[in-house]
Amino acid sequence: MKKMMTSFAGLLLLLMLLIGCGEVTVEDQTVKVQQSTTETDVGQVDTQLTSTGQSGSDQATFSQADDYRIVSTTVAITQILDVLELDVVGVPTSGKVLPERYDDVTRIGNPMSPDMELVKSLKPTEVLSVTTLQYDLEPVFEDMGVTANFLNLTSVESMNQAIIDLGTRYDRNKQASELVNTFEQKVSEIEQLSANYNKPKVLILMGIPGSYLVATEHSYIGDLVRLAGGVNIVQGETAEYLASNTEYLFQSNPDVILRAAHGMPEEVIKMFDSEFKTNDIWKHFDAVKNDRVFDLEEILFGTTGNYLAIEAIDALLPMLYPELEKN
């Protein structure tokens, strides 16, 4: 696949995708979209919890609720903190329903551009964000003198480690272990189940209003497909997403096509439907011929790992294996 290094427009597109809002377009070319963390590639992050001012070994641990003041900047992190039974002083502004525990907590803006003055006024002991936004947000937090930690939620494995780290830091080892053990048990069950079937070739399309990208196995949804036994048609890449090239995709001829809609899901699904009807090449895909094209539910299939990973894998299985769909 013809590639070139990410342009600013491509980076902006990925960031808008990650926060699930905005309307942007991508040129009709194959562009490698690098993960917006640091200059390292996906899967090469040395730690699961990185900080603007402290190394993992130097970070403080807390045993009493009044010892810490956490600001959570993403919905996925907020949901995880709820399962860990942790209180916070700030949560993201979102159209999604946040845990009831945080109904009266201050909203601090969207994940990509939180209201920094408001964040600082909350006097947080730390702010939690994700590594996919670290490249852009880390300098902002540093300039404001705010300690920010960036959790790696790009895969179930890295999410599990981030949860364990949080459990250690905030005296929630029991809750963290129970959550991680649940994920690990499900992965083990799926490995045994998928061993009984042929591994399907899978194409994952990640859509936002106006355009879509191809998700690699290094994206969160790509990781779920891998765990469920599917084989991503894009191999040998280090980025999470690539710009679409339908001729290349057709040559790979996937058994299954998964369409993930973000930002404005209903609008994106209409965009996908129009693309599949008006672009003649799609009707020649085996997945289309065999009616193996599925739209993923946004609440289950986010752009980063979250506590609904088990439900997401369960939902994937009948999409990947027709034998299970019939049962």
Coordinates of N, CA and C in Angstrom, one line a residue, residues 120-308:
K120 N -7.5 23.6 36.5 CA -6.6 24.1 37.5 C -7.3 24.6 38.8
S121 N -8.5 25.2 38.6 CA -9.2 25.7 39.8 C -9.7 24.6 40.7
L122 N -9.8 23.4 40.2 CA -10.2 22.2 41.0 C -9.1 21.7 41.8
K123 N -7.9 22.2 41.7 CA -6.7 21.8 42.4 C -6.5 20.3 42.4
P124 N -6.4 19.7 41.2 CA -6.2 18.2 41.2 C -4.9 17.8 41.6
T125 N -4.8 16.6 42.2 CA -3.5 16.0 42.5 C -3.0 15.3 41.2
E126 N -3.9 15.0 40.3 CA -3.5 14.5 39.0 C -4.8 14.6 38.1
V127 N -4.4 14.7 36.8 CA -5.4 14.7 35.7 C -5.2 13.4 34.9
L128 N -6.2 12.6 34.6 CA -6.1 11.4 33.8 C -6.6 11.6 32.4
S129 N -5.7 11.3 31.4 CA -6.1 11.3 30.0 C -5.6 10.0 29.4
V130 N -5.5 10.0 28.1 CA -5.1 8.8 27.4 C -3.9 9.1 26.5
T131 N -3.1 8.0 26.2 CA -1.9 8.2 25.4 C -2.2 8.7 24.0
T132 N -3.3 8.4 23.5 CA -3.6 8.9 22.1 C -3.8 10.4 22.0
L133 N -3.9 11.0 23.2 CA -4.0 12.5 23.2 C -2.7 13.1 23.8
Q134 N -1.8 12.3 24.2 CA -0.6 12.8 25.0 C 0.2 13.8 24.2
Y135 N 0.5 13.6 22.9 CA 1.3 14.5 22.2 C 0.8 15.9 22.2
D136 N -0.5 16.1 22.1 CA -1.1 17.4 22.1 C -1.3 18.0 23.4
L137 N -1.7 17.2 24.4 CA -2.1 17.7 25.7 C -1.0 17.9 26.7
E138 N 0.0 17.0 26.6 CA 1.1 17.1 27.6 C 1.7 18.5 27.7
P139 N 2.1 19.1 26.7 CA 2.6 20.5 26.8 C 1.7 21.5 27.5
V140 N 0.4 21.3 27.2 CA -0.6 22.2 27.8 C -0.7 22.0 29.3
F141 N -0.7 20.8 29.7 CA -0.8 20.5 31.1 C 0.5 21.0 31.8
E142 N 1.6 20.8 31.2 CA 2.9 21.2 31.7 C 2.9 22.8 31.9
D143 N 2.4 23.5 30.9 CA 2.4 24.9 30.9 C 1.5 25.5 32.1
M144 N 0.5 24.7 32.4 CA -0.4 25.1 33.5 C 0.1 24.6 34.8
G145 N 1.2 23.8 34.9 CA 1.6 23.3 36.1 C 0.8 22.2 36.7
V146 N 0.1 21.5 35.8 CA -0.9 20.4 36.3 C -0.2 19.1 36.0
T147 N -0.3 18.2 37.0 CA 0.2 16.8 36.8 C -0.8 16.0 36.1
A148 N -0.4 15.5 34.9 CA -1.3 14.7 34.1 C -0.7 13.3 33.8
N149 N -1.5 12.3 34.0 CA -1.1 10.9 33.6 C -1.9 10.4 32.4
F150 N -1.2 9.8 31.5 CA -1.8 9.3 30.3 C -1.9 7.8 30.3
L151 N -3.1 7.3 30.3 CA -3.3 5.8 30.3 C -3.3 5.3 28.9
N152 N -2.7 4.1 28.8 CA -2.6 3.5 27.5 C -3.8 2.5 27.4
L153 N -4.9 2.9 26.6 CA -6.1 2.1 26.5 C -6.3 1.6 25.1
T154 N -5.1 1.4 24.4 CA -5.2 1.0 22.9 C -5.5 -0.4 22.7
S155 N -5.4 -1.2 23.8 CA -5.6 -2.7 23.7 C -6.2 -3.1 25.1
V156 N -6.7 -4.3 25.1 CA -7.2 -4.9 26.3 C -6.1 -5.1 27.3
E157 N -4.9 -5.6 26.8 CA -3.8 -5.9 27.6 C -3.2 -4.6 28.3
S158 N -3.1 -3.6 27.5 CA -2.6 -2.3 28.0 C -3.6 -1.7 29.0
M159 N -4.9 -1.9 28.7 CA -5.9 -1.3 29.6 C -5.8 -2.1 30.9
N160 N -5.7 -3.4 30.9 CA -5.6 -4.2 32.1 C -4.4 -3.7 33.0
Q161 N -3.3 -3.4 32.4 CA -2.1 -2.9 33.1 C -2.4 -1.6 33.7
A162 N -3.1 -0.7 33.0 CA -3.4 0.6 33.5 C -4.3 0.5 34.7
I163 N -5.3 -0.4 34.6 CA -6.2 -0.6 35.7 C -5.5 -1.1 37.0
I164 N -4.5 -2.0 36.8 CA -3.7 -2.5 37.9 C -2.9 -1.4 38.5
D165 N -2.3 -0.6 37.7 CA -1.6 0.6 38.1 C -2.4 1.5 39.0
L166 N -3.6 1.8 38.5 CA -4.5 2.7 39.2 C -4.9 2.0 40.6
G167 N -5.2 0.7 40.5 CA -5.5 0.0 41.8 C -4.4 0.1 42.8
T168 N -3.2 0.0 42.4 CA -2.0 0.2 43.3 C -1.9 1.6 43.8
R169 N -2.1 2.6 42.9 CA -1.9 3.9 43.3 C -3.0 4.4 44.3
Y170 N -4.2 3.9 44.1 CA -5.3 4.4 44.9 C -5.9 3.4 45.9
D171 N -5.1 2.4 46.3 CA -5.6 1.4 47.3 C -6.9 0.7 46.8
R172 N -6.9 0.4 45.6 CA -8.1 -0.3 45.0 C -7.6 -1.6 44.3
N173 N -6.7 -2.3 45.0 CA -6.2 -3.5 44.4 C -7.2 -4.6 44.2
K174 N -8.1 -4.7 45.1 CA -9.2 -5.7 45.1 C -10.1 -5.5 43.9
Q175 N -10.6 -4.2 43.8 CA -11.5 -3.9 42.7 C -10.8 -4.0 41.3
A176 N -9.5 -3.6 41.3 CA -8.7 -3.7 40.0 C -8.5 -5.1 39.6
S177 N -8.1 -5.9 40.5 CA -7.9 -7.4 40.2 C -9.1 -8.1 39.7
E178 N -10.3 -7.8 40.4 CA -11.5 -8.4 40.0 C -11.9 -8.0 38.5
L179 N -11.7 -6.7 38.2 CA -12.0 -6.3 36.8 C -11.1 -6.9 35.8
V180 N -9.8 -6.9 36.1 CA -8.8 -7.5 35.2 C -9.0 -9.0 35.0
N181 N -9.3 -9.7 36.1 CA -9.5 -11.1 36.1 C -10.7 -11.5 35.2
T182 N -11.7 -10.6 35.2 CA -12.9 -10.8 34.4 C -12.5 -10.7 32.9
F183 N -11.7 -9.7 32.6 CA -11.3 -9.6 31.2 C -10.5 -10.7 30.8
E184 N -9.5 -11.1 31.6 CA -8.6 -12.2 31.2 C -9.3 -13.5 31.1
Q185 N -10.3 -13.8 31.9 CA -11.1 -15.0 31.8 C -11.8 -15.1 30.5
K186 N -12.4 -13.9 30.1 CA -13.1 -13.9 28.9 C -12.2 -14.1 27.7
V187 N -11.0 -13.5 27.7 CA -10.1 -13.7 26.6 C -9.7 -15.2 26.5
S188 N -9.5 -15.8 27.6 CA -9.1 -17.3 27.6 C -10.3 -18.1 27.0
E189 N -11.5 -17.8 27.4 CA -12.7 -18.5 26.9 C -12.8 -18.3 25.4
I190 N -12.5 -17.1 24.9 CA -12.7 -16.8 23.5 C -11.6 -17.5 22.7
E191 N -10.4 -17.6 23.2 CA -9.3 -18.3 22.5 C -9.6 -19.8 22.3
Q192 N -10.3 -20.4 23.3 CA -10.7 -21.8 23.2 C -11.8 -21.9 22.2
L193 N -12.7 -21.0 22.2 CA -13.9 -21.1 21.3 C -13.5 -20.9 19.8
S194 N -12.7 -19.8 19.6 CA -12.3 -19.5 18.2 C -11.4 -20.5 17.6
A195 N -10.7 -21.3 18.4 CA -9.8 -22.4 17.9 C -10.6 -23.4 17.1
N196 N -11.9 -23.5 17.3 CA -12.8 -24.5 16.6 C -13.3 -24.0 15.3
Y197 N -12.9 -22.8 14.9 CA -13.4 -22.2 13.6 C -12.3 -21.7 12.8
N198 N -12.5 -21.6 11.5 CA -11.6 -20.9 10.6 C -11.5 -19.4 10.9
K199 N -10.3 -18.9 10.9 CA -10.2 -17.5 11.3 C -10.6 -16.6 10.1
P200 N -11.6 -15.7 10.2 CA -12.0 -14.9 9.1 C -11.1 -13.7 8.9
K201 N -11.0 -13.3 7.6 CA -10.3 -12.0 7.3 C -11.3 -10.9 7.5
V202 N -10.8 -9.9 8.2 CA -11.7 -8.8 8.7 C -11.2 -7.4 8.2
L203 N -12.1 -6.6 7.7 CA -11.9 -5.2 7.4 C -12.7 -4.4 8.4
I204 N -12.0 -3.4 9.1 CA -12.7 -2.6 10.0 C -12.6 -1.1 9.5
L205 N -13.8 -0.5 9.3 CA -13.9 0.8 8.8 C -14.3 1.7 10.0
M206 N -13.5 2.7 10.3 CA -13.8 3.7 11.4 C -14.3 5.0 10.8
G207 N -15.6 5.3 11.0 CA -16.2 6.4 10.3 C -16.5 7.6 11.2
I208 N -16.3 8.8 10.7 CA -16.8 10.0 11.4 C -17.5 10.8 10.3
P209 N -18.3 11.8 10.6 CA -19.0 12.5 9.6 C -18.1 13.0 8.5
G210 N -18.4 12.6 7.3 CA -17.7 13.0 6.1 C -16.6 12.2 5.6
S211 N -16.1 11.2 6.4 CA -15.0 10.4 5.9 C -14.9 9.1 6.8
Y212 N -14.0 8.2 6.4 CA -13.7 7.0 7.2 C -12.3 6.6 7.0
L213 N -11.8 5.9 8.0 CA -10.4 5.3 8.0 C -10.5 3.8 8.1
V214 N -9.4 3.1 7.8 CA -9.3 1.7 8.0 C -8.5 1.5 9.4
A215 N -9.1 0.7 10.2 CA -8.5 0.4 11.5 C -7.6 -0.8 11.5
T216 N -6.4 -0.7 12.0 CA -5.5 -1.8 12.0 C -5.6 -2.6 13.3
E217 N -4.8 -3.6 13.5 CA -4.9 -4.4 14.7 C -4.4 -3.6 15.9
H218 N -3.7 -2.5 15.7 CA -3.2 -1.7 16.8 C -4.3 -0.7 17.3
S219 N -5.4 -0.6 16.7 CA -6.5 0.1 17.2 C -7.2 -0.7 18.3
Y220 N -8.0 -0.1 19.1 CA -8.7 -0.8 20.1 C -9.7 -1.9 19.5
I221 N -10.5 -1.4 18.5 CA -11.4 -2.4 17.9 C -10.7 -3.5 17.2
G222 N -9.5 -3.1 16.6 CA -8.7 -4.1 15.9 C -8.2 -5.1 16.9
D223 N -7.9 -4.7 18.1 CA -7.4 -5.6 19.2 C -8.5 -6.5 19.6
L224 N -9.8 -6.0 19.7 CA -10.9 -6.9 20.0 C -11.1 -8.0 18.9
V225 N -11.0 -7.6 17.7 CA -11.1 -8.5 16.6 C -10.0 -9.6 16.7
R226 N -8.8 -9.2 17.0 CA -7.7 -10.1 17.1 C -8.0 -11.1 18.2
L227 N -8.4 -10.6 19.4 CA -8.7 -11.5 20.5 C -9.9 -12.4 20.2
A228 N -10.8 -12.0 19.4 CA -11.9 -12.9 19.0 C -11.5 -13.9 17.9
G229 N -10.3 -13.8 17.4 CA -9.8 -14.8 16.5 C -9.9 -14.3 15.0
G230 N -10.3 -13.1 14.8 CA -10.3 -12.6 13.4 C -8.9 -12.1 13.0
V231 N -8.6 -12.1 11.7 CA -7.4 -11.7 11.1 C -7.6 -10.4 10.4
N232 N -7.0 -9.3 10.8 CA -7.1 -8.0 10.2 C -6.5 -8.1 8.8
I233 N -7.1 -7.5 7.8 CA -6.5 -7.6 6.4 C -5.3 -6.7 6.3
V234 N -5.2 -5.7 7.2 CA -4.0 -4.8 7.2 C -2.9 -5.4 8.2
Q235 N -1.8 -5.8 7.6 CA -0.8 -6.4 8.4 C 0.5 -5.6 8.2
G236 N 1.4 -5.6 9.2 CA 2.7 -5.0 9.1 C 2.7 -3.5 9.3
E237 N 1.7 -3.0 9.8 CA 1.6 -1.5 10.1 C 1.8 -1.3 11.6
T238 N 2.2 -0.1 11.9 CA 2.4 0.3 13.4 C 1.3 1.4 13.8
A239 N 0.7 2.0 12.8 CA -0.3 3.0 13.1 C -1.6 2.3 13.5
E240 N -2.5 3.1 14.2 CA -3.8 2.6 14.5 C -4.8 2.7 13.3
Y241 N -4.6 3.7 12.5 CA -5.6 3.9 11.4 C -4.8 4.3 10.1
L242 N -5.4 3.9 9.0 CA -4.9 4.2 7.6 C -6.0 4.8 6.8
A243 N -5.7 5.8 6.0 CA -6.7 6.3 5.1 C -7.1 5.2 4.1
S244 N -8.4 5.2 3.6 CA -8.9 4.1 2.8 C -8.5 4.2 1.4
N245 N -8.2 3.0 0.8 CA -8.0 2.8 -0.6 C -8.7 1.6 -1.1
T246 N -9.9 1.8 -1.7 CA -10.8 0.7 -1.9 C -10.2 -0.4 -2.9
E247 N -9.3 0.0 -3.8 CA -8.7 -1.0 -4.7 C -7.8 -1.9 -3.9
Y248 N -7.1 -1.4 -2.9 CA -6.2 -2.2 -2.1 C -7.1 -3.1 -1.2
L249 N -8.2 -2.5 -0.7 CA -9.1 -3.3 0.2 C -9.7 -4.5 -0.6
F250 N -10.1 -4.2 -1.8 CA -10.7 -5.2 -2.6 C -9.8 -6.4 -2.9
Q251 N -8.5 -6.1 -3.1 CA -7.5 -7.1 -3.3 C -7.4 -8.0 -2.1
S252 N -7.6 -7.5 -0.9 CA -7.5 -8.3 0.3 C -8.8 -9.1 0.5
N253 N -9.9 -8.7 -0.1 CA -11.2 -9.4 -0.1 C -11.5 -10.0 1.2
P254 N -11.9 -9.2 2.2 CA -12.2 -9.7 3.6 C -13.5 -10.5 3.6
D255 N -13.5 -11.4 4.5 CA -14.7 -12.3 4.8 C -15.8 -11.5 5.5
V256 N -15.4 -10.5 6.3 CA -16.3 -9.7 7.2 C -15.8 -8.3 7.1
I257 N -16.8 -7.4 7.0 CA -16.6 -5.9 7.1 C -17.3 -5.4 8.3
L258 N -16.6 -4.7 9.2 CA -17.1 -4.1 10.4 C -17.1 -2.6 10.2
R259 N -18.2 -1.9 10.4 CA -18.3 -0.5 10.2 C -18.6 0.2 11.6
A260 N -17.6 0.9 12.1 CA -17.8 1.6 13.4 C -18.1 3.1 13.1
A261 N -19.2 3.6 13.7 CA -19.6 5.0 13.5 C -19.4 5.8 14.7
H262 N -18.7 6.9 14.6 CA -18.4 7.7 15.7 C -18.7 9.2 15.4
G263 N -18.9 10.0 16.5 CA -19.2 11.4 16.3 C -20.7 11.6 16.2
M264 N -21.3 11.3 15.1 CA -22.7 11.4 14.9 C -23.1 10.0 14.2
P265 N -23.3 9.0 15.0 CA -23.5 7.6 14.5 C -24.5 7.5 13.4
E266 N -25.7 8.1 13.6 CA -26.7 7.9 12.5 C -26.3 8.5 11.2
E267 N -25.6 9.7 11.3 CA -25.2 10.3 10.0 C -24.1 9.5 9.4
V268 N -23.2 8.9 10.2 CA -22.1 8.1 9.7 C -22.6 6.9 9.0
I269 N -23.6 6.2 9.6 CA -24.1 5.0 9.0 C -24.8 5.3 7.7
K270 N -25.5 6.5 7.6 CA -26.0 6.9 6.3 C -24.9 7.1 5.3
M271 N -23.8 7.7 5.8 CA -22.6 7.9 4.9 C -22.1 6.5 4.4
F272 N -22.0 5.6 5.3 CA -21.5 4.2 4.9 C -22.5 3.6 3.9
D273 N -23.8 3.7 4.2 CA -24.7 3.1 3.2 C -24.6 3.7 1.9
S274 N -24.5 5.0 1.8 CA -24.4 5.7 0.5 C -23.1 5.3 -0.2
E275 N -22.0 5.2 0.5 CA -20.7 4.8 -0.1 C -20.8 3.4 -0.7
F276 N -21.5 2.5 0.1 CA -21.6 1.1 -0.4 C -22.5 1.0 -1.6
K277 N -23.5 1.9 -1.7 CA -24.4 1.8 -2.8 C -23.9 2.5 -4.1
T278 N -23.2 3.6 -3.9 CA -22.7 4.4 -5.0 C -21.4 4.1 -5.6
N279 N -20.5 3.5 -4.7 CA -19.2 3.1 -5.2 C -19.3 1.6 -5.6
D280 N -19.2 1.4 -6.9 CA -19.5 0.1 -7.5 C -18.6 -1.0 -7.0
I281 N -17.4 -0.6 -6.6 CA -16.4 -1.7 -6.2 C -16.9 -2.5 -5.0
W282 N -17.7 -1.9 -4.1 CA -18.1 -2.7 -2.9 C -18.9 -3.9 -3.2
K283 N -19.7 -3.9 -4.2 CA -20.6 -5.0 -4.5 C -19.8 -6.3 -4.9
H284 N -18.5 -6.1 -5.2 CA -17.7 -7.2 -5.6 C -17.0 -7.9 -4.4
F285 N -17.1 -7.3 -3.2 CA -16.5 -7.8 -2.0 C -17.3 -9.1 -1.6
D286 N -16.5 -10.1 -1.2 CA -17.2 -11.3 -0.8 C -18.1 -11.0 0.5
A287 N -17.6 -10.2 1.4 CA -18.3 -9.8 2.6 C -19.7 -9.2 2.2
V288 N -19.7 -8.4 1.2 CA -21.0 -7.8 0.8 C -21.9 -8.8 0.1
K289 N -21.3 -9.6 -0.8 CA -22.1 -10.7 -1.5 C -22.7 -11.6 -0.5
N290 N -22.0 -11.9 0.6 CA -22.5 -12.9 1.6 C -23.2 -12.3 2.8
D291 N -23.5 -11.0 2.7 CA -24.2 -10.3 3.7 C -23.5 -10.4 5.1
R292 N -22.2 -10.2 5.0 CA -21.3 -10.2 6.2 C -20.8 -8.8 6.5
V293 N -21.6 -7.8 6.4 CA -21.3 -6.4 6.7 C -22.1 -6.0 7.9
F294 N -21.4 -5.5 9.0 CA -22.1 -5.2 10.2 C -21.7 -3.8 10.7
D295 N -22.7 -3.1 11.3 CA -22.5 -1.8 11.9 C -22.3 -2.0 13.4
L296 N -21.2 -1.6 14.0 CA -20.9 -1.8 15.4 C -21.6 -0.7 16.2
E297 N -22.1 -1.1 17.4 CA -22.8 -0.2 18.3 C -21.7 0.7 19.0
E298 N -21.9 2.0 18.9 CA -20.9 2.9 19.4 C -20.6 2.7 20.9
I299 N -21.7 2.5 21.6 CA -21.5 2.4 23.1 C -20.6 1.2 23.5
L300 N -20.6 0.2 22.7 CA -19.7 -1.0 22.9 C -18.3 -0.9 22.3
F301 N -18.3 -0.3 21.1 CA -17.0 -0.2 20.4 C -16.5 1.2 20.3
G302 N -15.9 1.6 21.4 CA -15.3 3.0 21.5 C -14.0 3.0 20.8
T303 N -13.3 4.1 20.8 CA -12.0 4.3 20.2 C -10.9 3.9 21.1
T304 N -11.2 3.8 22.4 CA -10.2 3.3 23.4 C -10.9 2.2 24.2
G305 N -10.0 1.5 24.9 CA -10.5 0.4 25.8 C -11.4 1.0 26.9
N306 N -12.4 0.1 27.3 CA -13.3 0.5 28.3 C -13.8 -0.7 29.0
Y307 N -14.6 -0.5 30.1 CA -15.1 -1.6 30.9 C -16.1 -2.5 30.2
L308 N -16.5 -2.1 29.0 CA -17.5 -2.9 28.2 C -16.8 -3.9 27.3

